[in-house]
């Protein structure tokens, strides 16, 4: 029987700062604000004959790239049923409940999610991580997103 090992990658450097607002309903949303998001991972893989399971470096680099790709941006959901986003002359026009907010397109990321929450970010970032993951002997890959001390969500992939 193969032995499984669990690796945890939780580095202080794996963080990004971003602005957002959470949408609660058709008429209610948070005010624009920001977070210093932390990103970490849990990797469960078969331990090989050499005593290793998964290559830490592959995942450390991938997590850092994810953080770098989202650092210092305004995050907007592209799939919200209540937020309408249009692009006009180098700006995103985000209209919610009759109010339009303008954000420069080069400082804004339009993400394929329904809301900018730690739950949605965890699933979105896990999908991005899966694009570069070495699935070989992986049993599980879980990605965590925190928005502050004691506040986090995770999304998990399990091998079929």
PDB file of C-alpha atoms in Angstrom:
ATOM      1  CA  UNK A   1       0.000   0.000   0.000  1.00  0.00           C
ATOM      2  CA  UNK A   2       1.352   3.419  -0.919  1.00  0.00           C
ATOM      3  CA  UNK A   3       2.033   5.896   1.830  1.00  0.00           C
ATOM      4  CA  UNK A   4       0.526   9.355   1.541  1.00  0.00           C
ATOM      5  CA  UNK A   5       2.238  12.491   2.803  1.00  0.00           C
ATOM      6  CA  UNK A   6       0.682  15.901   3.386  1.00  0.00           C
ATOM      7  CA  UNK A   7       2.677  19.021   2.581  1.00  0.00           C
ATOM      8  CA  UNK A   8       1.613  22.443   3.833  1.00  0.00           C
ATOM      9  CA  UNK A   9       2.839  25.566   2.070  1.00  0.00           C
ATOM     10  CA  UNK A  10       2.074  28.655   4.127  1.00  0.00           C
ATOM     11  CA  UNK A  11       4.701  31.296   3.431  1.00  0.00           C
ATOM     12  CA  UNK A  12       4.448  34.899   4.575  1.00  0.00           C
ATOM     13  CA  UNK A  13       5.509  35.992   1.068  1.00  0.00           C
ATOM     14  CA  UNK A  14       2.439  34.368  -0.503  1.00  0.00           C
ATOM     15  CA  UNK A  15       0.120  37.344  -0.248  1.00  0.00           C
ATOM     16  CA  UNK A  16      -1.432  40.015  -2.411  1.00  0.00           C
ATOM     17  CA  UNK A  17      -3.110  43.330  -1.701  1.00  0.00           C
ATOM     18  CA  UNK A  18      -6.291  44.109  -3.588  1.00  0.00           C
ATOM     19  CA  UNK A  19      -9.400  46.264  -3.440  1.00  0.00           C
ATOM     20  CA  UNK A  20     -12.950  44.947  -3.804  1.00  0.00           C
ATOM     21  CA  UNK A  21     -16.483  45.127  -2.519  1.00  0.00           C
ATOM     22  CA  UNK A  22     -18.756  42.217  -1.670  1.00  0.00           C
ATOM     23  CA  UNK A  23     -22.263  42.156  -3.108  1.00  0.00           C
ATOM     24  CA  UNK A  24     -24.929  40.914  -0.682  1.00  0.00           C
ATOM     25  CA  UNK A  25     -28.112  41.376  -2.704  1.00  0.00           C
ATOM     26  CA  UNK A  26     -29.587  43.271  -5.616  1.00  0.00           C
ATOM     27  CA  UNK A  27     -29.474  46.489  -3.562  1.00  0.00           C
ATOM     28  CA  UNK A  28     -26.829  45.958  -0.868  1.00  0.00           C
ATOM     29  CA  UNK A  29     -23.049  45.863  -1.129  1.00  0.00           C
ATOM     30  CA  UNK A  30     -20.016  46.756   0.943  1.00  0.00           C
ATOM     31  CA  UNK A  31     -18.154  49.980   0.436  1.00  0.00           C
ATOM     32  CA  UNK A  32     -14.973  49.774  -1.594  1.00  0.00           C
ATOM     33  CA  UNK A  33     -12.094  48.584   0.608  1.00  0.00           C
ATOM     34  CA  UNK A  34      -9.028  46.369   0.461  1.00  0.00           C
ATOM     35  CA  UNK A  35      -7.382  43.345   2.027  1.00  0.00           C
ATOM     36  CA  UNK A  36      -3.972  41.815   2.331  1.00  0.00           C
ATOM     37  CA  UNK A  37      -4.949  38.350   1.139  1.00  0.00           C
ATOM     38  CA  UNK A  38      -2.865  35.338   2.130  1.00  0.00           C
ATOM     39  CA  UNK A  39      -2.648  32.245  -0.067  1.00  0.00           C
ATOM     40  CA  UNK A  40      -1.531  28.826   1.153  1.00  0.00           C
ATOM     41  CA  UNK A  41      -1.887  25.219   0.073  1.00  0.00           C
ATOM     42  CA  UNK A  42      -2.173  21.681   1.363  1.00  0.00           C
ATOM     43  CA  UNK A  43      -0.888  18.939  -0.928  1.00  0.00           C
ATOM     44  CA  UNK A  44      -1.551  15.241  -0.337  1.00  0.00           C
ATOM     45  CA  UNK A  45       0.508  12.924  -2.535  1.00  0.00           C
ATOM     46  CA  UNK A  46       1.974   9.444  -2.673  1.00  0.00           C
ATOM     47  CA  UNK A  47       5.406   9.322  -1.092  1.00  0.00           C
ATOM     48  CA  UNK A  48       7.946   7.963  -3.549  1.00  0.00           C
ATOM     49  CA  UNK A  49      10.826   5.557  -2.958  1.00  0.00           C
ATOM     50  CA  UNK A  50      13.111   8.574  -2.493  1.00  0.00           C
ATOM     51  CA  UNK A  51      11.135   9.837   0.504  1.00  0.00           C
ATOM     52  CA  UNK A  52       9.544  12.741  -1.406  1.00  0.00           C
ATOM     53  CA  UNK A  53       5.923  13.199  -2.378  1.00  0.00           C
ATOM     54  CA  UNK A  54       5.406  16.449  -4.303  1.00  0.00           C
ATOM     55  CA  UNK A  55       7.933  19.062  -5.368  1.00  0.00           C
ATOM     56  CA  UNK A  56       7.568  21.984  -2.954  1.00  0.00           C
ATOM     57  CA  UNK A  57       9.289  24.294  -5.422  1.00  0.00           C
ATOM     58  CA  UNK A  58       6.702  23.780  -8.162  1.00  0.00           C
ATOM     59  CA  UNK A  59       3.911  24.806  -5.806  1.00  0.00           C
ATOM     60  CA  UNK A  60       5.819  27.608  -4.066  1.00  0.00           C
ATOM     61  CA  UNK A  61       6.565  29.202  -7.450  1.00  0.00           C
ATOM     62  CA  UNK A  62       2.984  28.714  -8.631  1.00  0.00           C
ATOM     63  CA  UNK A  63       1.515  30.264  -5.464  1.00  0.00           C
ATOM     64  CA  UNK A  64       3.904  33.209  -5.727  1.00  0.00           C
ATOM     65  CA  UNK A  65       2.925  33.726  -9.374  1.00  0.00           C
ATOM     66  CA  UNK A  66      -0.770  33.707  -8.434  1.00  0.00           C
ATOM     67  CA  UNK A  67      -0.122  36.314  -5.748  1.00  0.00           C
ATOM     68  CA  UNK A  68       1.988  38.480  -8.051  1.00  0.00           C
ATOM     69  CA  UNK A  69      -0.686  38.304 -10.774  1.00  0.00           C
ATOM     70  CA  UNK A  70      -3.331  39.728  -8.401  1.00  0.00           C
ATOM     71  CA  UNK A  71      -1.271  42.170  -6.337  1.00  0.00           C
ATOM     72  CA  UNK A  72      -2.316  45.839  -6.265  1.00  0.00           C
ATOM     73  CA  UNK A  73      -5.435  45.505  -8.401  1.00  0.00           C
ATOM     74  CA  UNK A  74      -9.101  46.294  -8.061  1.00  0.00           C
ATOM     75  CA  UNK A  75     -10.968  42.972  -8.285  1.00  0.00           C
ATOM     76  CA  UNK A  76     -14.365  42.836  -9.986  1.00  0.00           C
ATOM     77  CA  UNK A  77     -16.580  39.795 -10.607  1.00  0.00           C
ATOM     78  CA  UNK A  78     -17.551  39.293 -14.260  1.00  0.00           C
ATOM     79  CA  UNK A  79     -20.368  36.831 -13.504  1.00  0.00           C
ATOM     80  CA  UNK A  80     -22.427  38.709 -10.923  1.00  0.00           C
ATOM     81  CA  UNK A  81     -26.120  38.856 -11.695  1.00  0.00           C
ATOM     82  CA  UNK A  82     -26.359  42.238  -9.945  1.00  0.00           C
ATOM     83  CA  UNK A  83     -23.202  44.028 -11.106  1.00  0.00           C
ATOM     84  CA  UNK A  84     -23.018  45.098 -14.732  1.00  0.00           C
ATOM     85  CA  UNK A  85     -19.530  45.770 -16.064  1.00  0.00           C
ATOM     86  CA  UNK A  86     -18.833  47.536 -19.349  1.00  0.00           C
ATOM     87  CA  UNK A  87     -15.562  48.724 -20.844  1.00  0.00           C
ATOM     88  CA  UNK A  88     -15.288  52.239 -22.227  1.00  0.00           C
ATOM     89  CA  UNK A  89     -12.199  54.270 -23.138  1.00  0.00           C
ATOM     90  CA  UNK A  90      -9.725  52.505 -20.850  1.00  0.00           C
ATOM     91  CA  UNK A  91     -12.123  52.170 -17.927  1.00  0.00           C
ATOM     92  CA  UNK A  92     -14.419  49.546 -16.523  1.00  0.00           C
ATOM     93  CA  UNK A  93     -17.818  50.989 -15.673  1.00  0.00           C
ATOM     94  CA  UNK A  94     -19.231  48.886 -12.845  1.00  0.00           C
ATOM     95  CA  UNK A  95     -22.923  49.614 -12.304  1.00  0.00           C
ATOM     96  CA  UNK A  96     -24.674  48.370  -9.182  1.00  0.00           C
ATOM     97  CA  UNK A  97     -28.157  49.425  -8.066  1.00  0.00           C
ATOM     98  CA  UNK A  98     -28.111  52.519 -10.273  1.00  0.00           C
ATOM     99  CA  UNK A  99     -24.652  53.736  -9.204  1.00  0.00           C
ATOM    100  CA  UNK A 100     -21.704  53.541 -11.595  1.00  0.00           C
ATOM    101  CA  UNK A 101     -18.121  53.246 -10.377  1.00  0.00           C
ATOM    102  CA  UNK A 102     -15.181  53.790 -12.756  1.00  0.00           C
ATOM    103  CA  UNK A 103     -11.943  51.802 -12.591  1.00  0.00           C
ATOM    104  CA  UNK A 104      -8.929  51.994 -14.934  1.00  0.00           C
ATOM    105  CA  UNK A 105      -8.706  48.777 -16.970  1.00  0.00           C
ATOM    106  CA  UNK A 106      -4.942  48.527 -16.427  1.00  0.00           C
ATOM    107  CA  UNK A 107      -5.431  48.544 -12.636  1.00  0.00           C
ATOM    108  CA  UNK A 108      -8.476  46.267 -12.508  1.00  0.00           C
ATOM    109  CA  UNK A 109      -8.894  42.528 -12.908  1.00  0.00           C
ATOM    110  CA  UNK A 110     -12.232  41.257 -14.145  1.00  0.00           C
ATOM    111  CA  UNK A 111     -12.412  37.770 -12.625  1.00  0.00           C
ATOM    112  CA  UNK A 112     -14.652  34.891 -13.825  1.00  0.00           C
ATOM    113  CA  UNK A 113     -16.483  34.653 -10.484  1.00  0.00           C
ATOM    114  CA  UNK A 114     -19.899  35.758  -9.183  1.00  0.00           C
ATOM    115  CA  UNK A 115     -18.631  37.752  -6.189  1.00  0.00           C
ATOM    116  CA  UNK A 116     -15.280  38.753  -4.716  1.00  0.00           C
ATOM    117  CA  UNK A 117     -15.313  36.689  -1.519  1.00  0.00           C
ATOM    118  CA  UNK A 118     -12.656  34.452   0.024  1.00  0.00           C
ATOM    119  CA  UNK A 119     -14.819  31.469  -0.962  1.00  0.00           C
ATOM    120  CA  UNK A 120     -14.983  32.467  -4.632  1.00  0.00           C
ATOM    121  CA  UNK A 121     -11.312  33.488  -4.697  1.00  0.00           C
ATOM    122  CA  UNK A 122     -10.301  30.102  -3.253  1.00  0.00           C
ATOM    123  CA  UNK A 123     -12.085  28.228  -6.061  1.00  0.00           C
ATOM    124  CA  UNK A 124     -10.819  30.603  -8.741  1.00  0.00           C
ATOM    125  CA  UNK A 125      -7.201  30.413  -7.538  1.00  0.00           C
ATOM    126  CA  UNK A 126      -7.390  26.618  -7.137  1.00  0.00           C
ATOM    127  CA  UNK A 127      -8.499  26.373 -10.778  1.00  0.00           C
ATOM    128  CA  UNK A 128      -5.508  28.509 -11.771  1.00  0.00           C
ATOM    129  CA  UNK A 129      -3.169  26.367  -9.637  1.00  0.00           C
ATOM    130  CA  UNK A 130      -4.527  23.179 -11.232  1.00  0.00           C
ATOM    131  CA  UNK A 131      -3.364  24.488 -14.621  1.00  0.00           C
ATOM    132  CA  UNK A 132       0.274  24.091 -13.510  1.00  0.00           C
ATOM    133  CA  UNK A 133      -0.022  21.315 -10.910  1.00  0.00           C
ATOM    134  CA  UNK A 134       1.886  18.087 -11.434  1.00  0.00           C
ATOM    135  CA  UNK A 135      -1.042  15.726 -10.953  1.00  0.00           C
ATOM    136  CA  UNK A 136       1.000  12.491 -11.182  1.00  0.00           C
ATOM    137  CA  UNK A 137       0.656  11.049  -7.680  1.00  0.00           C
ATOM    138  CA  UNK A 138      -1.510  13.794  -6.167  1.00  0.00           C
ATOM    139  CA  UNK A 139      -4.431  12.634  -4.058  1.00  0.00           C
ATOM    140  CA  UNK A 140      -5.648  16.097  -2.969  1.00  0.00           C
ATOM    141  CA  UNK A 141      -4.803  19.716  -3.552  1.00  0.00           C
ATOM    142  CA  UNK A 142      -6.401  22.309  -1.289  1.00  0.00           C
ATOM    143  CA  UNK A 143      -5.914  26.047  -1.652  1.00  0.00           C
ATOM    144  CA  UNK A 144      -6.643  28.511   1.161  1.00  0.00           C
ATOM    145  CA  UNK A 145      -7.344  32.244   0.871  1.00  0.00           C
ATOM    146  CA  UNK A 146      -7.363  34.446   3.964  1.00  0.00           C
ATOM    147  CA  UNK A 147      -8.522  38.041   4.170  1.00  0.00           C
ATOM    148  CA  UNK A 148      -7.099  38.638   7.630  1.00  0.00           C
ATOM    149  CA  UNK A 149      -6.152  36.828  10.800  1.00  0.00           C
ATOM    150  CA  UNK A 150      -8.659  34.103  11.572  1.00  0.00           C
ATOM    151  CA  UNK A 151     -10.669  34.533   8.338  1.00  0.00           C
ATOM    152  CA  UNK A 152     -10.141  32.089   5.510  1.00  0.00           C
ATOM    153  CA  UNK A 153     -11.810  29.780   3.063  1.00  0.00           C
ATOM    154  CA  UNK A 154     -10.535  26.876   1.035  1.00  0.00           C
ATOM    155  CA  UNK A 155     -11.309  24.916  -2.106  1.00  0.00           C
ATOM    156  CA  UNK A 156     -10.198  21.325  -2.590  1.00  0.00           C
ATOM    157  CA  UNK A 157      -9.525  19.062  -5.583  1.00  0.00           C
ATOM    158  CA  UNK A 158      -9.475  15.294  -5.053  1.00  0.00           C
ATOM    159  CA  UNK A 159      -8.156  12.731  -7.496  1.00  0.00           C
ATOM    160  CA  UNK A 160     -10.884  10.612  -9.062  1.00  0.00           C
TER     161      UNK A 160
END
